[in-house]
JSON list of C-alpha atoms in Angstrom, two decimals:
[
{"chain": "A", "resi": 1, "resn": "LEU", "atom": "CA", "xyz": [54.13, 117.66, 80.59]},
{"chain": "A", "resi": 2, "resn": "GLN", "atom": "CA", "xyz": [50.56, 118.29, 81.79]},
{"chain": "A", "resi": 3, "resn": "PRO", "atom": "CA", "xyz": [50.05, 114.83, 83.39]},
{"chain": "A", "resi": 4, "resn": "LEU", "atom": "CA", "xyz": [53.25, 115.33, 85.40]},
{"chain": "A", "resi": 5, "resn": "TYR", "atom": "CA", "xyz": [51.99, 118.72, 86.58]},
{"chain": "A", "resi": 6, "resn": "TYR", "atom": "CA", "xyz": [48.72, 117.17, 87.78]},
{"chain": "A", "resi": 7, "resn": "ILE", "atom": "CA", "xyz": [50.55, 114.37, 89.57]},
{"chain": "A", "resi": 8, "resn": "LYS", "atom": "CA", "xyz": [52.79, 116.88, 91.37]},
{"chain": "A", "resi": 9, "resn": "SER", "atom": "CA", "xyz": [49.76, 119.02, 92.23]},
{"chain": "A", "resi": 10, "resn": "LEU", "atom": "CA", "xyz": [47.87, 116.01, 93.59]},
{"chain": "A", "resi": 11, "resn": "GLU", "atom": "CA", "xyz": [50.94, 114.88, 95.53]},
{"chain": "A", "resi": 12, "resn": "SER", "atom": "CA", "xyz": [51.30, 118.34, 97.05]},
{"chain": "A", "resi": 13, "resn": "SER", "atom": "CA", "xyz": [47.61, 118.46, 97.96]},
{"chain": "A", "resi": 14, "resn": "VAL", "atom": "CA", "xyz": [47.69, 115.03, 99.61]},
{"chain": "A", "resi": 15, "resn": "LYS", "atom": "CA", "xyz": [50.86, 115.92, 101.52]},
{"chain": "A", "resi": 16, "resn": "GLU", "atom": "CA", "xyz": [49.33, 119.18, 102.76]},
{"chain": "A", "resi": 17, "resn": "THR", "atom": "CA", "xyz": [46.11, 117.43, 103.82]},
{"chain": "A", "resi": 18, "resn": "LEU", "atom": "CA", "xyz": [48.00, 114.72, 105.72]},
{"chain": "A", "resi": 19, "resn": "HIS", "atom": "CA", "xyz": [50.22, 117.32, 107.40]},
{"chain": "A", "resi": 20, "resn": "LYS", "atom": "CA", "xyz": [47.18, 119.31, 108.56]},
{"chain": "A", "resi": 21, "resn": "ALA", "atom": "CA", "xyz": [45.37, 116.15, 109.73]},
{"chain": "A", "resi": 22, "resn": "PHE", "atom": "CA", "xyz": [48.42, 115.06, 111.73]},
{"chain": "A", "resi": 23, "resn": "TRP", "atom": "CA", "xyz": [48.73, 118.35, 113.60]},
{"chain": "A", "resi": 24, "resn": "ASP", "atom": "CA", "xyz": [44.96, 118.72, 114.05]},
{"chain": "A", "resi": 25, "resn": "SER", "atom": "CA", "xyz": [44.82, 115.24, 115.57]},
{"chain": "A", "resi": 26, "resn": "LEU", "atom": "CA", "xyz": [47.70, 115.98, 117.93]},
{"chain": "A", "resi": 27, "resn": "LYS", "atom": "CA", "xyz": [46.10, 119.27, 118.97]},
{"chain": "A", "resi": 28, "resn": "GLU", "atom": "CA", "xyz": [42.81, 117.48, 119.65]},
{"chain": "A", "resi": 29, "resn": "GLN", "atom": "CA", "xyz": [44.54, 114.83, 121.77]},
{"chain": "A", "resi": 30, "resn": "LEU", "atom": "CA", "xyz": [46.38, 117.44, 123.83]},
{"chain": "A", "resi": 31, "resn": "SER", "atom": "CA", "xyz": [43.23, 119.57, 124.22]},
{"chain": "A", "resi": 32, "resn": "ALA", "atom": "CA", "xyz": [41.13, 116.65, 125.48]},
{"chain": "A", "resi": 33, "resn": "SER", "atom": "CA", "xyz": [40.08, 116.53, 129.09]},
{"chain": "A", "resi": 34, "resn": "PRO", "atom": "CA", "xyz": [42.12, 114.85, 130.41]},
{"chain": "A", "resi": 35, "resn": "PRO", "atom": "CA", "xyz": [44.82, 115.31, 127.76]},
{"chain": "A", "resi": 36, "resn": "ASP", "atom": "CA", "xyz": [46.04, 112.25, 125.86]},
{"chain": "A", "resi": 37, "resn": "TYR", "atom": "CA", "xyz": [49.83, 112.55, 125.78]},
{"chain": "A", "resi": 38, "resn": "LYS", "atom": "CA", "xyz": [50.66, 109.15, 124.19]},
{"chain": "A", "resi": 39, "resn": "HIS", "atom": "CA", "xyz": [51.32, 110.44, 120.69]},
{"chain": "A", "resi": 40, "resn": "ALA", "atom": "CA", "xyz": [53.08, 113.60, 121.89]},
{"chain": "A", "resi": 41, "resn": "ILE", "atom": "CA", "xyz": [55.37, 111.53, 124.09]},
{"chain": "A", "resi": 42, "resn": "LYS", "atom": "CA", "xyz": [56.26, 109.28, 121.14]},
{"chain": "A", "resi": 43, "resn": "LEU", "atom": "CA", "xyz": [57.13, 112.38, 119.12]},
{"chain": "A", "resi": 44, "resn": "LEU", "atom": "CA", "xyz": [59.21, 113.76, 121.96]},
{"chain": "A", "resi": 45, "resn": "GLN", "atom": "CA", "xyz": [61.08, 110.44, 122.18]},
{"chain": "A", "resi": 46, "resn": "GLU", "atom": "CA", "xyz": [61.84, 110.63, 118.45]},
{"chain": "A", "resi": 47, "resn": "ILE", "atom": "CA", "xyz": [63.06, 114.21, 118.80]},
{"chain": "A", "resi": 48, "resn": "LYS", "atom": "CA", "xyz": [65.31, 113.19, 121.68]},
{"chain": "A", "resi": 49, "resn": "GLU", "atom": "CA", "xyz": [66.77, 110.32, 119.64]},
{"chain": "A", "resi": 50, "resn": "ILE", "atom": "CA", "xyz": [67.42, 112.63, 116.68]},
{"chain": "A", "resi": 51, "resn": "LEU", "atom": "CA", "xyz": [69.11, 115.22, 118.90]},
{"chain": "A", "resi": 52, "resn": "LEU", "atom": "CA", "xyz": [71.32, 112.58, 120.50]},
{"chain": "A", "resi": 53, "resn": "SER", "atom": "CA", "xyz": [72.22, 111.11, 117.10]},
{"chain": "A", "resi": 54, "resn": "LEU", "atom": "CA", "xyz": [73.58, 114.50, 116.00]},
{"chain": "A", "resi": 55, "resn": "LEU", "atom": "CA", "xyz": [76.08, 114.67, 118.85]},
{"chain": "A", "resi": 56, "resn": "LEU", "atom": "CA", "xyz": [79.70, 113.64, 118.63]},
{"chain": "A", "resi": 57, "resn": "PRO", "atom": "CA", "xyz": [81.29, 111.55, 121.40]},
{"chain": "A", "resi": 58, "resn": "ARG", "atom": "CA", "xyz": [83.00, 114.65, 122.83]},
{"chain": "A", "resi": 59, "resn": "HIS", "atom": "CA", "xyz": [79.61, 116.32, 123.43]},
{"chain": "A", "resi": 60, "resn": "SER", "atom": "CA", "xyz": [79.07, 114.43, 126.68]},
{"chain": "A", "resi": 61, "resn": "ARG", "atom": "CA", "xyz": [77.90, 117.47, 128.66]},
{"chain": "A", "resi": 62, "resn": "LEU", "atom": "CA", "xyz": [75.26, 118.34, 126.08]},
{"chain": "A", "resi": 63, "resn": "ARG", "atom": "CA", "xyz": [74.24, 114.66, 125.85]},
{"chain": "A", "resi": 64, "resn": "ASN", "atom": "CA", "xyz": [73.75, 114.58, 129.63]},
{"chain": "A", "resi": 65, "resn": "GLN", "atom": "CA", "xyz": [71.71, 117.80, 129.53]},
{"chain": "A", "resi": 66, "resn": "ILE", "atom": "CA", "xyz": [69.43, 116.39, 126.83]},
{"chain": "A", "resi": 67, "resn": "GLU", "atom": "CA", "xyz": [69.06, 113.09, 128.70]},
{"chain": "A", "resi": 68, "resn": "GLU", "atom": "CA", "xyz": [68.18, 114.97, 131.88]},
{"chain": "A", "resi": 69, "resn": "ALA", "atom": "CA", "xyz": [65.79, 117.45, 130.23]},
{"chain": "A", "resi": 70, "resn": "LEU", "atom": "CA", "xyz": [64.03, 114.75, 128.22]},
{"chain": "A", "resi": 71, "resn": "ASP", "atom": "CA", "xyz": [63.83, 112.00, 130.83]},
{"chain": "A", "resi": 72, "resn": "MET", "atom": "CA", "xyz": [61.16, 109.97, 129.06]},
{"chain": "A", "resi": 73, "resn": "GLY", "atom": "CA", "xyz": [60.41, 107.80, 132.09]},
{"chain": "A", "resi": 74, "resn": "LEU", "atom": "CA", "xyz": [59.73, 110.85, 134.21]},
{"chain": "A", "resi": 75, "resn": "ILE", "atom": "CA", "xyz": [57.71, 112.52, 131.44]},
{"chain": "A", "resi": 76, "resn": "ARG", "atom": "CA", "xyz": [55.55, 109.39, 131.04]},
{"chain": "A", "resi": 77, "resn": "GLN", "atom": "CA", "xyz": [55.05, 109.14, 134.79]},
{"chain": "A", "resi": 78, "resn": "GLU", "atom": "CA", "xyz": [54.08, 112.83, 135.05]},
{"chain": "A", "resi": 79, "resn": "ALA", "atom": "CA", "xyz": [51.63, 112.41, 132.14]},
{"chain": "A", "resi": 80, "resn": "GLU", "atom": "CA", "xyz": [50.02, 109.35, 133.76]},
{"chain": "A", "resi": 81, "resn": "HIS", "atom": "CA", "xyz": [49.49, 111.25, 137.00]},
{"chain": "A", "resi": 82, "resn": "GLY", "atom": "CA", "xyz": [48.28, 114.49, 135.41]},
{"chain": "A", "resi": 83, "resn": "ALA", "atom": "CA", "xyz": [51.36, 116.39, 136.55]},
{"chain": "A", "resi": 84, "resn": "LEU", "atom": "CA", "xyz": [53.05, 117.04, 133.20]},
{"chain": "A", "resi": 85, "resn": "ASP", "atom": "CA", "xyz": [54.12, 120.68, 132.87]},
{"chain": "A", "resi": 86, "resn": "ILE", "atom": "CA", "xyz": [54.20, 121.19, 129.09]},
{"chain": "A", "resi": 87, "resn": "PRO", "atom": "CA", "xyz": [55.54, 124.79, 129.12]},
{"chain": "A", "resi": 88, "resn": "LYS", "atom": "CA", "xyz": [58.45, 123.67, 131.32]},
{"chain": "A", "resi": 89, "resn": "THR", "atom": "CA", "xyz": [59.51, 120.70, 129.20]},
{"chain": "A", "resi": 90, "resn": "PRO", "atom": "CA", "xyz": [60.67, 122.38, 125.94]},
{"chain": "A", "resi": 91, "resn": "GLY", "atom": "CA", "xyz": [62.34, 125.20, 127.87]},
{"chain": "A", "resi": 92, "resn": "SER", "atom": "CA", "xyz": [64.43, 122.69, 129.76]},
{"chain": "A", "resi": 93, "resn": "VAL", "atom": "CA", "xyz": [66.14, 121.41, 126.61]},
{"chain": "A", "resi": 94, "resn": "PRO", "atom": "CA", "xyz": [69.62, 122.93, 126.54]},
{"chain": "A", "resi": 95, "resn": "SER", "atom": "CA", "xyz": [70.47, 125.63, 124.05]},
{"chain": "A", "resi": 96, "resn": "CYS", "atom": "CA", "xyz": [73.02, 124.74, 121.40]},
{"chain": "A", "resi": 97, "resn": "ASP", "atom": "CA", "xyz": [74.58, 128.22, 121.42]},
{"chain": "A", "resi": 98, "resn": "GLY", "atom": "CA", "xyz": [78.32, 127.83, 121.29]},
{"chain": "A", "resi": 99, "resn": "PHE", "atom": "CA", "xyz": [77.92, 124.24, 120.17]},
{"chain": "A", "resi": 100, "resn": "ALA", "atom": "CA", "xyz": [81.27, 123.41, 118.52]},
{"chain": "A", "resi": 101, "resn": "LEU", "atom": "CA", "xyz": [81.26, 120.57, 116.03]}
]
């Protein structure tokens, strides 16, 4: 019983350390001058793909809103030219209020 407890404790500690390191690294990249958006853009792409995968075929309007709000080509282009407006981007993702499954 005790060895299992120590394994779980170690696993939890490693997981917590990796989680903190991940977010610290991302924060450092975004705080750099100029900011490095490569990793953040990859994460945003993954989030977009997950959101789209949750939609049913009949959710075409919501799909279009997500595609428009998270136009990855435009986001990459804005990042490359120093014109990315981070506060605007998350707020442009449509709300799922009234989202009928």
